[in-house]
Amino acid sequence: MKQKFISKTIMFILNLVFVMFFQNIFGVTNKMVGIVVLIIGLAITEKDLTQNLGVLTIELLIINLLMGILSYLTLLNPILGLVINFFFIFYVTYGTVAGNKKPYHFSFILGYLFLTLNSPPTLSELPGRLVALTGGTFMIVGLQWVFNRNTYTNILNTQLDRVLTCLHQRMERIIAGDNRSYPEEAMSLQDGVSQFMKVTYDRRSFEGPLTPESMYRITEIIAFEKMYYLLDDVAQDYKAGHIDKTVLNELYTFIKDLQEGDLSDANKLISKWEKDAMPVSIINFKKAVQVLQGVKKQEYPLYKQGLLKQFVKGIDKESYAYKFSLRLAILVGLSLFIVQLFNLTYGRWFCFTILALVQPGFEESRQKTIYRFLGTFVGVILFIILISVFKNDSQLAMIVLVASYIGTYMNRYDLKMIFITVQALGAAIIGTTGSIVIGNRVFYLIIGAFVAYIGNKFLFTIREQEVSQHYLDLYEKDKKHLLLDPKDYPHSMIVEAYHFLQVGQIEKEKYQEWLTISFDALAKAI
């Protein structure tokens, strides 16, 4: 608890320092840009996108500059704004939602709404705004590097150490005559593979190609994992007398060498096994050794993808990302149109509510709506109590600061909404009438929640029970590719297939099948 308090406090202070630093560099008119940069930067640090920071920089720069330019153009005319907002929100949402287990569109669209509704630039301010967004892009990439530069390596090394240790311990148990299964050990390995596959999928920076290093590590992880399960068959053959103690000791020595990264005796071992009549368990183990040798010799094809192809991707009209992006673009785009057309002073809360409550799945959206109502209701009551005691602007500013700080400790959405409400009302009430601000906050929450609910229920609806089947179908498609065309870039298909299992939350029941198919594809590809 103490460590959490210290880390949260330090992070909160650093956030404040960053915004002041950004404001001092790019001017007070670009203070909101600093907040947007911080929101996006911290949001995407949840994913390791460090495989190609150059590509990531270009992609973020395009999005950020478009945010700056379009936040000016959209306010020139409501009809023009409606068209601009629809296409921008759709493409940004689709690009950041497609293929991701946890969508991270929210920070980008929220940033766009902040720049459009809270701090729209004038024509004379636009060049400075674009300079600030350019500088902010490099800061976002810098945050990504600081937070995630070692993420992949740490997860990889942890899993390699785990699986090789388990292999070693499993061999020791077999030699000692212990043939019991250890489900906790197997589950630990599976969890490690899950973490490794996730970070491998994420770090490609918007679905770029795998590097030779990534291909090598994928092969290692799968081969070692397969070896672990093959030892079950080895144990049975040893118990039945099909394998003698000499072969078992050779396996033990080989696994010890693997822990030290030594494959030098692999050819000698394979040659010996090929001369002698060996049971299927040893033949399959030999295949795993050959897979490791194959990747060492770079026998797998390297998929090359041009820079333009990484930026311009096709749209899958059958995907859930497409349906959700359309729904969000229509609802947020229309809310912006209404706010602009009728010049609604506090209409931004209408837009923010819709953005927060329009979620990919209907069930998730409905639950979040309930939480938002509860949190806002309690937050309004708490705020009324606070402003009855603290009335001047300096005290209100302190309320905003404290509410913002306490909110960083809240993980539950309803609890977080209490302090977001206090923070928002405190910031808005300075220089105006409290009852007007509170009334508008509640009014736009109710209207926004109603619109979001209707949109989630009837507009390109995604039901929870449909999601697993959808991703199972995508997994089956990649599975078919691995079975029929294993030599056609198997590593990309392996990572993608596992990703579909993760997103569809069906990895537990399909794990062994995925491992077997992936291993066989790698074996056939060399």
Short mmCIF file of C-alpha atoms in Angstrom, two decimals:
data_model
loop_
_atom_site.label_atom_id
_atom_site.label_comp_id
_atom_site.label_asym_id
_atom_site.label_seq_id
_atom_site.Cartn_x
_atom_site.Cartn_y
_atom_site.Cartn_z
CA MET A 1 0.00 0.00 0.00
CA LYS A 2 2.83 2.37 0.92
CA GLN A 3 4.62 1.65 -2.37
CA LYS A 4 1.38 2.26 -4.31
CA PHE A 5 0.88 5.57 -2.50
CA ILE A 6 4.41 6.70 -3.32
CA SER A 7 4.22 5.65 -6.99
CA LYS A 8 0.78 7.25 -7.50
CA THR A 9 1.91 10.47 -5.83
CA ILE A 10 5.08 10.65 -7.89
CA MET A 11 3.13 9.97 -11.10
CA PHE A 12 0.57 12.66 -10.23
CA ILE A 13 3.29 15.23 -9.55
CA LEU A 14 5.13 14.29 -12.75
CA ASN A 15 1.90 14.74 -14.72
CA LEU A 16 1.47 18.26 -13.33
CA VAL A 17 5.11 19.08 -13.99
CA PHE A 18 4.82 17.77 -17.56
CA VAL A 19 1.78 19.95 -18.34
CA MET A 20 3.53 23.05 -16.92
CA PHE A 21 6.70 22.15 -18.82
CA PHE A 22 4.75 21.73 -22.06
CA GLN A 23 2.94 25.02 -21.51
CA ASN A 24 6.22 26.86 -20.91
CA ILE A 25 7.69 25.50 -24.15
CA PHE A 26 4.71 25.85 -26.50
CA GLY A 27 2.71 28.63 -24.84
CA VAL A 28 -0.40 28.85 -22.68
CA THR A 29 -2.69 28.49 -25.74
CA ASN A 30 -1.32 24.96 -26.16
CA LYS A 31 -1.77 23.84 -22.55
CA MET A 32 -4.60 21.54 -23.68
CA VAL A 33 -2.25 19.96 -26.23
CA GLY A 34 0.04 19.03 -23.35
CA ILE A 35 -2.88 17.35 -21.56
CA VAL A 36 -3.86 15.49 -24.74
CA VAL A 37 -0.26 14.35 -25.30
CA LEU A 38 -0.14 13.06 -21.73
CA ILE A 39 -3.48 11.22 -22.08
CA ILE A 40 -2.43 9.49 -25.32
CA GLY A 41 1.11 8.82 -24.16
CA LEU A 42 0.08 7.15 -20.90
CA ALA A 43 -2.77 5.22 -22.55
CA ILE A 44 -0.61 3.53 -25.16
CA THR A 45 2.16 2.68 -22.69
CA GLU A 46 -0.12 -0.21 -21.66
CA LYS A 47 1.09 -1.83 -24.89
CA ASP A 48 4.66 -2.42 -25.97
CA LEU A 49 4.87 -0.74 -29.40
CA THR A 50 8.65 -0.51 -29.53
CA GLN A 51 9.49 -2.92 -32.35
CA ASN A 52 9.69 -0.06 -34.87
CA LEU A 53 9.64 3.34 -33.19
CA GLY A 54 10.21 5.07 -36.53
CA VAL A 55 6.96 3.72 -37.98
CA LEU A 56 5.16 4.46 -34.70
CA THR A 57 6.40 8.07 -34.81
CA ILE A 58 5.14 8.60 -38.37
CA GLU A 59 1.73 7.09 -37.61
CA LEU A 60 1.26 9.12 -34.43
CA LEU A 61 2.46 12.28 -36.18
CA ILE A 62 -0.15 11.85 -38.91
CA ILE A 63 -2.94 11.33 -36.35
CA ASN A 64 -1.86 14.24 -34.15
CA LEU A 65 -1.46 16.71 -37.01
CA LEU A 66 -4.86 15.72 -38.34
CA MET A 67 -6.32 16.33 -34.88
CA GLY A 68 -4.87 19.84 -34.90
CA ILE A 69 -5.97 20.73 -38.44
CA LEU A 70 -9.42 19.17 -38.24
CA SER A 71 -10.20 20.69 -34.81
CA TYR A 72 -9.97 24.03 -36.62
CA LEU A 73 -11.76 23.08 -39.85
CA THR A 74 -14.65 21.29 -38.14
CA LEU A 75 -15.79 24.48 -36.39
CA LEU A 76 -15.96 26.53 -39.60
CA ASN A 77 -19.27 24.98 -40.63
CA PRO A 78 -21.54 22.38 -38.96
CA ILE A 79 -22.09 20.40 -42.19
CA LEU A 80 -18.37 20.37 -42.99
CA GLY A 81 -17.71 19.38 -39.40
CA LEU A 82 -20.19 16.50 -39.60
CA VAL A 83 -18.38 15.01 -42.60
CA ILE A 84 -14.89 15.60 -41.20
CA ASN A 85 -15.72 14.21 -37.77
CA PHE A 86 -17.39 11.08 -39.12
CA PHE A 87 -14.43 10.05 -41.28
CA PHE A 88 -11.74 11.02 -38.77
CA ILE A 89 -13.40 9.30 -35.82
CA PHE A 90 -14.14 6.21 -37.92
CA TYR A 91 -10.60 5.74 -39.25
CA VAL A 92 -8.83 6.51 -35.96
CA THR A 93 -11.17 4.18 -34.06
CA TYR A 94 -10.86 1.38 -36.62
CA GLY A 95 -7.08 1.69 -36.68
CA THR A 96 -6.76 1.51 -32.89
CA VAL A 97 -9.52 -1.04 -32.22
CA ALA A 98 -8.95 -3.61 -34.99
CA GLY A 99 -7.17 -6.65 -33.59
CA ASN A 100 -6.84 -5.35 -30.05
CA LYS A 101 -8.16 -7.19 -27.02
CA LYS A 102 -8.39 -3.90 -25.14
CA PRO A 103 -9.28 -1.07 -27.55
CA TYR A 104 -7.27 2.10 -27.10
CA HIS A 105 -9.29 4.43 -29.31
CA PHE A 106 -10.63 6.36 -26.32
CA SER A 107 -7.55 8.49 -25.62
CA PHE A 108 -7.25 9.59 -29.26
CA ILE A 109 -10.92 10.54 -29.69
CA LEU A 110 -11.03 12.17 -26.25
CA GLY A 111 -7.97 14.20 -27.21
CA TYR A 112 -9.67 15.28 -30.43
CA LEU A 113 -12.79 16.35 -28.49
CA PHE A 114 -10.64 18.32 -26.02
CA LEU A 115 -8.90 20.18 -28.84
CA THR A 116 -12.19 20.81 -30.65
CA LEU A 117 -14.52 21.70 -27.76
CA ASN A 118 -12.29 22.83 -24.88
CA SER A 119 -9.48 24.59 -26.73
CA PRO A 120 -10.27 25.19 -30.43
CA PRO A 121 -7.48 27.07 -32.22
CA THR A 122 -7.92 30.27 -34.19
CA LEU A 123 -6.33 30.54 -37.62
CA SER A 124 -3.44 32.56 -36.19
CA GLU A 125 -2.90 29.96 -33.45
CA LEU A 126 -3.01 26.97 -35.82
CA PRO A 127 0.70 26.95 -36.83
CA GLY A 128 1.74 27.02 -33.16
CA ARG A 129 -0.79 24.27 -32.43
CA LEU A 130 0.72 22.04 -35.12
CA VAL A 131 4.24 22.69 -33.82
CA ALA A 132 3.07 21.72 -30.32
CA LEU A 133 1.43 18.54 -31.63
CA THR A 134 4.61 17.65 -33.52
CA GLY A 135 6.70 18.10 -30.39
CA GLY A 136 4.09 16.19 -28.43
CA THR A 137 4.34 13.26 -30.83
CA PHE A 138 8.02 12.82 -30.06
CA MET A 139 7.23 13.04 -26.35
CA ILE A 140 4.60 10.28 -26.72
CA VAL A 141 7.14 8.07 -28.47
CA GLY A 142 9.64 8.94 -25.75
CA LEU A 143 7.17 7.82 -23.08
CA GLN A 144 6.62 4.58 -25.00
CA TRP A 145 10.37 3.94 -25.07
CA VAL A 146 10.85 4.81 -21.37
CA PHE A 147 8.00 2.57 -20.18
CA ASN A 148 8.41 -0.36 -22.58
CA ARG A 149 12.00 -0.52 -23.82
CA ASN A 150 12.62 -3.65 -21.71
CA THR A 151 9.10 -5.11 -21.61
CA TYR A 152 9.57 -7.63 -24.42
CA THR A 153 13.02 -8.71 -23.25
CA ASN A 154 11.87 -9.15 -19.65
CA ILE A 155 8.83 -11.24 -20.62
CA LEU A 156 10.90 -13.29 -23.07
CA ASN A 157 13.69 -14.01 -20.59
CA THR A 158 11.22 -14.86 -17.84
CA GLN A 159 9.42 -17.37 -20.06
CA LEU A 160 12.63 -18.91 -21.43
CA ASP A 161 13.96 -19.34 -17.91
CA ARG A 162 10.62 -20.77 -16.75
CA VAL A 163 10.21 -23.33 -19.54
CA LEU A 164 13.84 -24.47 -19.48
CA THR A 165 13.73 -24.84 -15.69
CA CYS A 166 10.52 -26.87 -16.00
CA LEU A 167 12.13 -29.06 -18.68
CA HIS A 168 15.10 -29.67 -16.40
CA GLN A 169 12.92 -30.46 -13.38
CA ARG A 170 10.66 -32.70 -15.46
CA MET A 171 13.67 -34.74 -16.65
CA GLU A 172 14.93 -35.08 -13.08
CA ARG A 173 11.53 -36.38 -12.00
CA ILE A 174 11.40 -38.90 -14.88
CA ILE A 175 14.86 -40.22 -14.00
CA ALA A 176 13.75 -40.50 -10.37
CA GLY A 177 10.68 -42.49 -11.44
CA ASP A 178 8.18 -39.71 -10.72
CA ASN A 179 5.61 -39.74 -13.56
CA ARG A 180 2.96 -37.62 -11.85
CA SER A 181 1.47 -34.65 -13.68
CA TYR A 182 1.90 -31.16 -12.25
CA PRO A 183 -1.02 -29.01 -13.54
CA GLU A 184 0.20 -25.88 -11.71
CA GLU A 185 3.50 -26.11 -13.58
CA ALA A 186 1.76 -26.56 -16.93
CA MET A 187 -0.59 -23.65 -16.20
CA SER A 188 2.37 -21.45 -15.31
CA LEU A 189 3.98 -22.25 -18.67
CA GLN A 190 0.74 -21.54 -20.51
CA ASP A 191 0.37 -18.17 -18.79
CA GLY A 192 3.93 -17.32 -19.76
CA VAL A 193 3.29 -18.20 -23.41
CA SER A 194 0.15 -16.06 -23.29
CA GLN A 195 2.12 -13.04 -22.06
CA PHE A 196 4.84 -13.59 -24.63
CA MET A 197 2.40 -13.93 -27.55
CA LYS A 198 0.53 -10.82 -26.46
CA VAL A 199 3.60 -8.62 -26.27
CA THR A 200 4.87 -10.06 -29.59
CA TYR A 201 1.57 -9.17 -31.25
CA ASP A 202 1.37 -5.70 -29.68
CA ARG A 203 4.91 -4.48 -30.27
CA ARG A 204 4.75 -4.56 -34.05
CA SER A 205 3.38 -0.97 -34.03
CA PHE A 206 0.00 -1.16 -35.72
CA GLU A 207 0.44 -4.68 -37.14
CA GLY A 208 3.76 -4.34 -38.93
CA PRO A 209 5.79 -7.42 -40.00
CA LEU A 210 7.68 -9.59 -37.53
CA THR A 211 11.44 -9.12 -37.26
CA PRO A 212 13.91 -12.04 -37.64
CA GLU A 213 14.56 -11.75 -33.89
CA SER A 214 10.84 -12.15 -33.13
CA MET A 215 10.60 -15.15 -35.46
CA TYR A 216 13.58 -16.75 -33.74
CA ARG A 217 12.08 -16.24 -30.28
CA ILE A 218 8.63 -17.49 -31.31
CA THR A 219 10.24 -20.69 -32.61
CA GLU A 220 12.23 -21.12 -29.40
CA ILE A 221 9.22 -20.65 -27.13
CA ILE A 222 7.02 -23.05 -29.11
CA ALA A 223 9.75 -25.71 -29.46
CA PHE A 224 10.61 -25.63 -25.74
CA GLU A 225 6.93 -25.68 -24.77
CA LYS A 226 6.32 -28.66 -27.06
CA MET A 227 9.34 -30.46 -25.59
CA TYR A 228 7.81 -30.12 -22.13
CA TYR A 229 4.65 -31.96 -23.18
CA LEU A 230 6.61 -34.51 -25.24
CA LEU A 231 8.37 -35.54 -22.04
CA ASP A 232 5.05 -37.06 -20.91
CA ASP A 233 5.38 -39.55 -23.77
CA VAL A 234 9.07 -40.06 -23.00
CA ALA A 235 8.17 -40.88 -19.39
CA GLN A 236 5.60 -43.45 -20.50
CA ASP A 237 8.05 -45.09 -22.92
CA TYR A 238 10.74 -45.20 -20.24
CA LYS A 239 8.31 -46.76 -17.79
CA ALA A 240 7.28 -49.34 -20.43
CA GLY A 241 10.93 -50.19 -21.15
CA HIS A 242 10.98 -48.75 -24.70
CA ILE A 243 13.72 -46.29 -23.72
CA ASP A 244 16.81 -47.19 -21.72
CA LYS A 245 18.60 -45.12 -19.10
CA THR A 246 21.33 -44.09 -21.58
CA VAL A 247 18.86 -42.27 -23.85
CA LEU A 248 17.29 -40.66 -20.81
CA ASN A 249 20.67 -39.38 -19.62
CA GLU A 250 21.40 -38.04 -23.12
CA LEU A 251 18.14 -36.12 -23.03
CA TYR A 252 18.96 -34.79 -19.58
CA THR A 253 22.40 -33.59 -20.72
CA PHE A 254 20.90 -32.01 -23.83
CA ILE A 255 18.32 -30.07 -21.78
CA LYS A 256 21.04 -28.86 -19.40
CA ASP A 257 22.96 -27.61 -22.44
CA LEU A 258 19.80 -25.84 -23.67
CA GLN A 259 19.68 -23.90 -20.41
CA GLU A 260 23.13 -22.59 -21.25
CA GLY A 261 22.11 -21.80 -24.84
CA ASP A 262 24.28 -24.58 -26.26
CA LEU A 263 23.01 -26.50 -29.32
CA SER A 264 26.44 -27.70 -30.45
CA ASP A 265 25.76 -31.38 -29.68
CA ALA A 266 22.36 -31.42 -31.38
CA ASN A 267 23.59 -32.90 -34.67
CA LYS A 268 25.50 -35.64 -32.87
CA LEU A 269 22.42 -36.52 -30.82
CA ILE A 270 20.13 -36.56 -33.87
CA SER A 271 22.56 -38.76 -35.82
CA LYS A 272 22.71 -41.25 -32.95
CA TRP A 273 18.92 -41.37 -32.66
CA GLU A 274 18.56 -41.89 -36.42
CA LYS A 275 20.90 -44.91 -36.33
CA ASP A 276 19.03 -46.60 -33.50
CA ALA A 277 15.41 -47.72 -33.55
CA MET A 278 13.63 -45.17 -31.39
CA PRO A 279 10.02 -44.94 -30.18
CA VAL A 280 7.69 -42.18 -31.43
CA SER A 281 8.34 -40.02 -28.35
CA ILE A 282 12.05 -39.68 -29.21
CA ILE A 283 11.30 -39.18 -32.92
CA ASN A 284 9.00 -36.28 -32.02
CA PHE A 285 11.56 -34.86 -29.62
CA LYS A 286 14.14 -35.04 -32.42
CA LYS A 287 11.73 -33.01 -34.58
CA ALA A 288 11.66 -30.29 -31.89
CA VAL A 289 15.47 -30.17 -31.90
CA GLN A 290 15.46 -29.83 -35.70
CA VAL A 291 13.00 -26.92 -35.45
CA LEU A 292 15.46 -25.15 -33.14
CA GLN A 293 18.28 -25.83 -35.59
CA GLY A 294 16.18 -24.55 -38.49
CA VAL A 295 15.58 -21.15 -36.96
CA LYS A 296 19.28 -20.89 -36.05
CA LYS A 297 20.11 -21.39 -39.72
CA GLN A 298 17.43 -18.82 -40.74
CA GLU A 299 15.56 -21.35 -42.87
CA TYR A 300 12.19 -19.65 -42.37
CA PRO A 301 10.93 -17.07 -44.91
CA LEU A 302 11.04 -13.43 -43.80
CA TYR A 303 7.90 -11.46 -44.57
CA LYS A 304 8.71 -8.01 -45.95
CA GLN A 305 6.11 -5.25 -45.94
CA GLY A 306 6.57 -1.84 -47.54
CA LEU A 307 6.16 1.30 -45.44
CA LEU A 308 3.06 2.42 -47.37
CA LYS A 309 1.38 -0.95 -46.84
CA GLN A 310 1.94 -0.62 -43.10
CA PHE A 311 0.08 2.70 -43.09
CA VAL A 312 -2.70 1.92 -45.58
CA LYS A 313 -4.63 -1.19 -44.57
CA GLY A 314 -7.82 -2.64 -45.93
CA ILE A 315 -11.07 -2.47 -43.98
CA ASP A 316 -12.76 -5.72 -43.02
CA LYS A 317 -16.48 -4.94 -43.22
CA GLU A 318 -17.35 -8.16 -41.39
CA SER A 319 -15.22 -7.33 -38.36
CA TYR A 320 -16.43 -6.06 -35.02
CA ALA A 321 -13.95 -3.20 -35.28
CA TYR A 322 -15.81 -2.01 -38.40
CA LYS A 323 -19.22 -2.16 -36.71
CA PHE A 324 -18.03 -0.44 -33.55
CA SER A 325 -16.12 2.26 -35.45
CA LEU A 326 -19.20 3.06 -37.53
CA ARG A 327 -21.40 3.26 -34.45
CA LEU A 328 -18.98 5.50 -32.56
CA ALA A 329 -18.35 7.76 -35.58
CA ILE A 330 -22.09 8.23 -36.18
CA LEU A 331 -23.01 8.92 -32.54
CA VAL A 332 -20.05 11.14 -31.59
CA GLY A 333 -20.13 12.87 -35.00
CA LEU A 334 -23.84 13.70 -34.61
CA SER A 335 -23.34 14.88 -31.02
CA LEU A 336 -20.59 17.26 -32.18
CA PHE A 337 -22.86 18.47 -34.99
CA ILE A 338 -25.70 19.25 -32.54
CA VAL A 339 -23.38 21.02 -30.10
CA GLN A 340 -21.94 23.16 -32.89
CA LEU A 341 -25.27 23.85 -34.62
CA PHE A 342 -26.99 25.07 -31.46
CA ASN A 343 -23.86 26.50 -29.83
CA LEU A 344 -24.42 24.57 -26.61
CA THR A 345 -22.16 26.05 -23.92
CA TYR A 346 -21.85 22.85 -21.90
CA GLY A 347 -22.57 20.51 -24.79
CA ARG A 348 -19.10 19.03 -24.52
CA TRP A 349 -20.40 16.88 -21.65
CA PHE A 350 -22.95 15.43 -24.06
CA CYS A 351 -20.11 14.39 -26.40
CA PHE A 352 -17.89 13.10 -23.58
CA THR A 353 -20.72 10.98 -22.17
CA ILE A 354 -21.43 9.36 -25.54
CA LEU A 355 -17.74 8.66 -26.13
CA ALA A 356 -17.40 7.04 -22.69
CA LEU A 357 -20.55 4.92 -22.91
CA VAL A 358 -20.38 3.69 -26.50
CA GLN A 359 -18.45 0.44 -26.04
CA PRO A 360 -17.89 -2.45 -28.49
CA GLY A 361 -20.21 -4.88 -26.65
CA PHE A 362 -23.79 -4.02 -25.69
CA GLU A 363 -23.58 -5.72 -22.28
CA GLU A 364 -20.39 -3.82 -21.41
CA SER A 365 -21.99 -0.52 -22.47
CA ARG A 366 -25.09 -1.15 -20.36
CA GLN A 367 -23.00 -1.90 -17.26
CA LYS A 368 -20.84 1.16 -17.80
CA THR A 369 -23.94 3.37 -18.15
CA ILE A 370 -25.19 2.24 -14.74
CA TYR A 371 -21.78 2.89 -13.19
CA ARG A 372 -21.59 6.35 -14.76
CA PHE A 373 -25.01 7.32 -13.40
CA LEU A 374 -24.15 6.11 -9.90
CA GLY A 375 -20.74 7.78 -9.89
CA THR A 376 -22.08 11.08 -11.22
CA PHE A 377 -24.97 11.14 -8.74
CA VAL A 378 -22.66 10.59 -5.76
CA GLY A 379 -20.12 13.04 -7.23
CA VAL A 380 -22.77 15.78 -7.56
CA ILE A 381 -23.89 15.32 -3.95
CA LEU A 382 -20.27 15.37 -2.74
CA PHE A 383 -19.56 18.50 -4.79
CA ILE A 384 -22.62 20.34 -3.42
CA ILE A 385 -21.40 19.60 0.10
CA LEU A 386 -17.88 20.80 -0.74
CA ILE A 387 -18.93 24.11 -2.35
CA SER A 388 -21.17 24.89 0.59
CA VAL A 389 -18.01 24.89 2.72
CA PHE A 390 -15.31 26.06 0.25
CA LYS A 391 -16.51 29.01 -1.83
CA ASN A 392 -13.66 31.07 -3.28
CA ASP A 393 -11.84 30.26 -6.53
CA SER A 394 -8.55 29.23 -4.91
CA GLN A 395 -10.37 26.70 -2.73
CA LEU A 396 -12.25 25.37 -5.76
CA ALA A 397 -8.95 24.96 -7.62
CA MET A 398 -7.64 22.93 -4.68
CA ILE A 399 -10.79 20.75 -4.79
CA VAL A 400 -10.12 20.04 -8.48
CA LEU A 401 -6.51 19.11 -7.73
CA VAL A 402 -7.37 16.83 -4.79
CA ALA A 403 -10.22 15.11 -6.69
CA SER A 404 -7.91 14.51 -9.63
CA TYR A 405 -5.28 12.97 -7.32
CA ILE A 406 -7.71 10.71 -5.43
CA GLY A 407 -9.20 9.56 -8.75
CA THR A 408 -5.87 8.00 -9.71
CA TYR A 409 -6.37 5.39 -6.96
CA MET A 410 -9.79 4.30 -8.23
CA ASN A 411 -9.95 1.25 -10.48
CA ARG A 412 -13.71 0.73 -10.43
CA TYR A 413 -15.47 2.91 -12.99
CA ASP A 414 -18.28 4.09 -10.66
CA LEU A 415 -15.80 5.17 -7.97
CA LYS A 416 -13.58 6.87 -10.54
CA MET A 417 -16.64 8.74 -11.88
CA ILE A 418 -17.29 10.27 -8.43
CA PHE A 419 -13.98 12.12 -8.52
CA ILE A 420 -14.13 12.87 -12.24
CA THR A 421 -17.49 14.57 -11.59
CA VAL A 422 -16.12 16.61 -8.69
CA GLN A 423 -13.08 17.54 -10.78
CA ALA A 424 -15.17 18.54 -13.84
CA LEU A 425 -17.69 20.55 -11.84
CA GLY A 426 -14.97 22.29 -9.86
CA ALA A 427 -13.13 23.34 -13.02
CA ALA A 428 -16.32 24.51 -14.73
CA ILE A 429 -17.81 26.40 -11.78
CA ILE A 430 -14.93 28.86 -11.39
CA GLY A 431 -16.29 32.22 -12.53
CA THR A 432 -19.87 31.04 -13.01
CA THR A 433 -22.96 29.91 -11.08
CA GLY A 434 -22.77 26.52 -9.40
CA SER A 435 -26.39 25.50 -9.92
CA ILE A 436 -26.16 26.15 -13.68
CA VAL A 437 -23.05 24.03 -14.04
CA ILE A 438 -24.42 21.15 -11.95
CA GLY A 439 -27.75 21.20 -13.77
CA ASN A 440 -26.04 21.09 -17.17
CA ARG A 441 -23.74 18.29 -16.08
CA VAL A 442 -26.65 16.11 -14.98
CA PHE A 443 -28.81 17.05 -17.98
CA TYR A 444 -26.18 16.19 -20.58
CA LEU A 445 -25.28 12.99 -18.74
CA ILE A 446 -28.91 11.83 -18.94
CA ILE A 447 -29.30 12.80 -22.60
CA GLY A 448 -25.90 11.36 -23.56
CA ALA A 449 -26.53 8.10 -21.70
CA PHE A 450 -29.92 7.71 -23.40
CA VAL A 451 -28.45 8.31 -26.88
CA ALA A 452 -25.55 5.92 -26.16
CA TYR A 453 -27.92 3.22 -24.90
CA ILE A 454 -30.18 3.44 -27.96
CA GLY A 455 -27.14 3.47 -30.26
CA ASN A 456 -25.51 0.49 -28.55
CA LYS A 457 -28.74 -1.50 -28.65
CA PHE A 458 -29.88 -0.85 -32.22
CA LEU A 459 -26.93 0.49 -34.24
CA PHE A 460 -24.47 -2.20 -35.43
CA THR A 461 -25.05 -4.08 -32.17
CA ILE A 462 -22.41 -6.51 -30.94
CA ARG A 463 -23.64 -9.13 -28.47
CA GLU A 464 -21.25 -10.81 -26.04
CA GLN A 465 -22.21 -14.33 -27.13
CA GLU A 466 -21.34 -13.50 -30.76
CA VAL A 467 -17.80 -12.40 -29.99
CA SER A 468 -16.29 -15.78 -29.08
CA GLN A 469 -17.72 -17.41 -32.20
CA HIS A 470 -16.43 -14.58 -34.40
CA TYR A 471 -12.88 -14.92 -33.11
CA LEU A 472 -13.11 -18.70 -33.18
CA ASP A 473 -13.92 -18.43 -36.89
CA LEU A 474 -10.89 -16.18 -37.43
CA TYR A 475 -8.73 -18.65 -35.50
CA GLU A 476 -10.02 -21.53 -37.65
CA LYS A 477 -9.07 -19.55 -40.76
CA ASP A 478 -5.47 -19.14 -39.56
CA LYS A 479 -5.43 -22.75 -38.39
CA LYS A 480 -6.37 -23.86 -41.91
CA HIS A 481 -3.54 -21.75 -43.33
CA LEU A 482 -1.03 -23.35 -40.94
CA LEU A 483 -2.25 -26.84 -41.84
CA LEU A 484 -2.33 -26.36 -45.62
CA ASP A 485 0.41 -23.77 -46.26
CA PRO A 486 2.88 -24.04 -43.37
CA LYS A 487 5.76 -22.64 -45.44
CA ASP A 488 3.89 -19.38 -46.13
CA TYR A 489 5.06 -17.16 -43.24
CA PRO A 490 4.02 -19.48 -40.39
CA HIS A 491 5.21 -17.19 -37.59
CA SER A 492 2.78 -14.39 -38.46
CA MET A 493 -0.10 -16.87 -38.59
CA ILE A 494 0.95 -18.44 -35.28
CA VAL A 495 0.96 -15.09 -33.47
CA GLU A 496 -2.28 -13.95 -35.09
CA ALA A 497 -4.06 -17.26 -34.37
CA TYR A 498 -3.15 -17.06 -30.69
CA HIS A 499 -4.25 -13.43 -30.59
CA PHE A 500 -7.72 -14.43 -31.82
CA LEU A 501 -7.91 -17.02 -29.05
CA GLN A 502 -6.99 -14.36 -26.50
CA VAL A 503 -9.46 -11.75 -27.77
CA GLY A 504 -12.22 -14.35 -27.98
CA GLN A 505 -11.30 -15.58 -24.48
CA ILE A 506 -11.06 -19.17 -25.70
CA GLU A 507 -7.32 -19.73 -25.29
CA LYS A 508 -7.67 -22.18 -22.38
CA GLU A 509 -9.68 -24.78 -24.30
CA LYS A 510 -7.77 -24.33 -27.57
CA TYR A 511 -4.24 -24.00 -26.22
CA GLN A 512 -3.05 -27.57 -26.82
CA GLU A 513 -4.49 -27.61 -30.34
CA TRP A 514 -2.83 -24.28 -31.16
CA LEU A 515 0.52 -25.49 -29.78
CA THR A 516 0.43 -28.73 -31.78
CA ILE A 517 -0.59 -27.03 -35.04
CA SER A 518 2.00 -24.27 -34.58
CA PHE A 519 4.78 -26.75 -33.84
CA ASP A 520 3.85 -28.95 -36.81
CA ALA A 521 3.76 -25.91 -39.11
CA LEU A 522 7.25 -24.86 -38.00
CA ALA A 523 8.52 -28.42 -38.47
CA LYS A 524 7.08 -28.65 -42.00
CA ALA A 525 8.34 -25.20 -43.01
CA ILE A 526 12.04 -26.13 -42.81
#
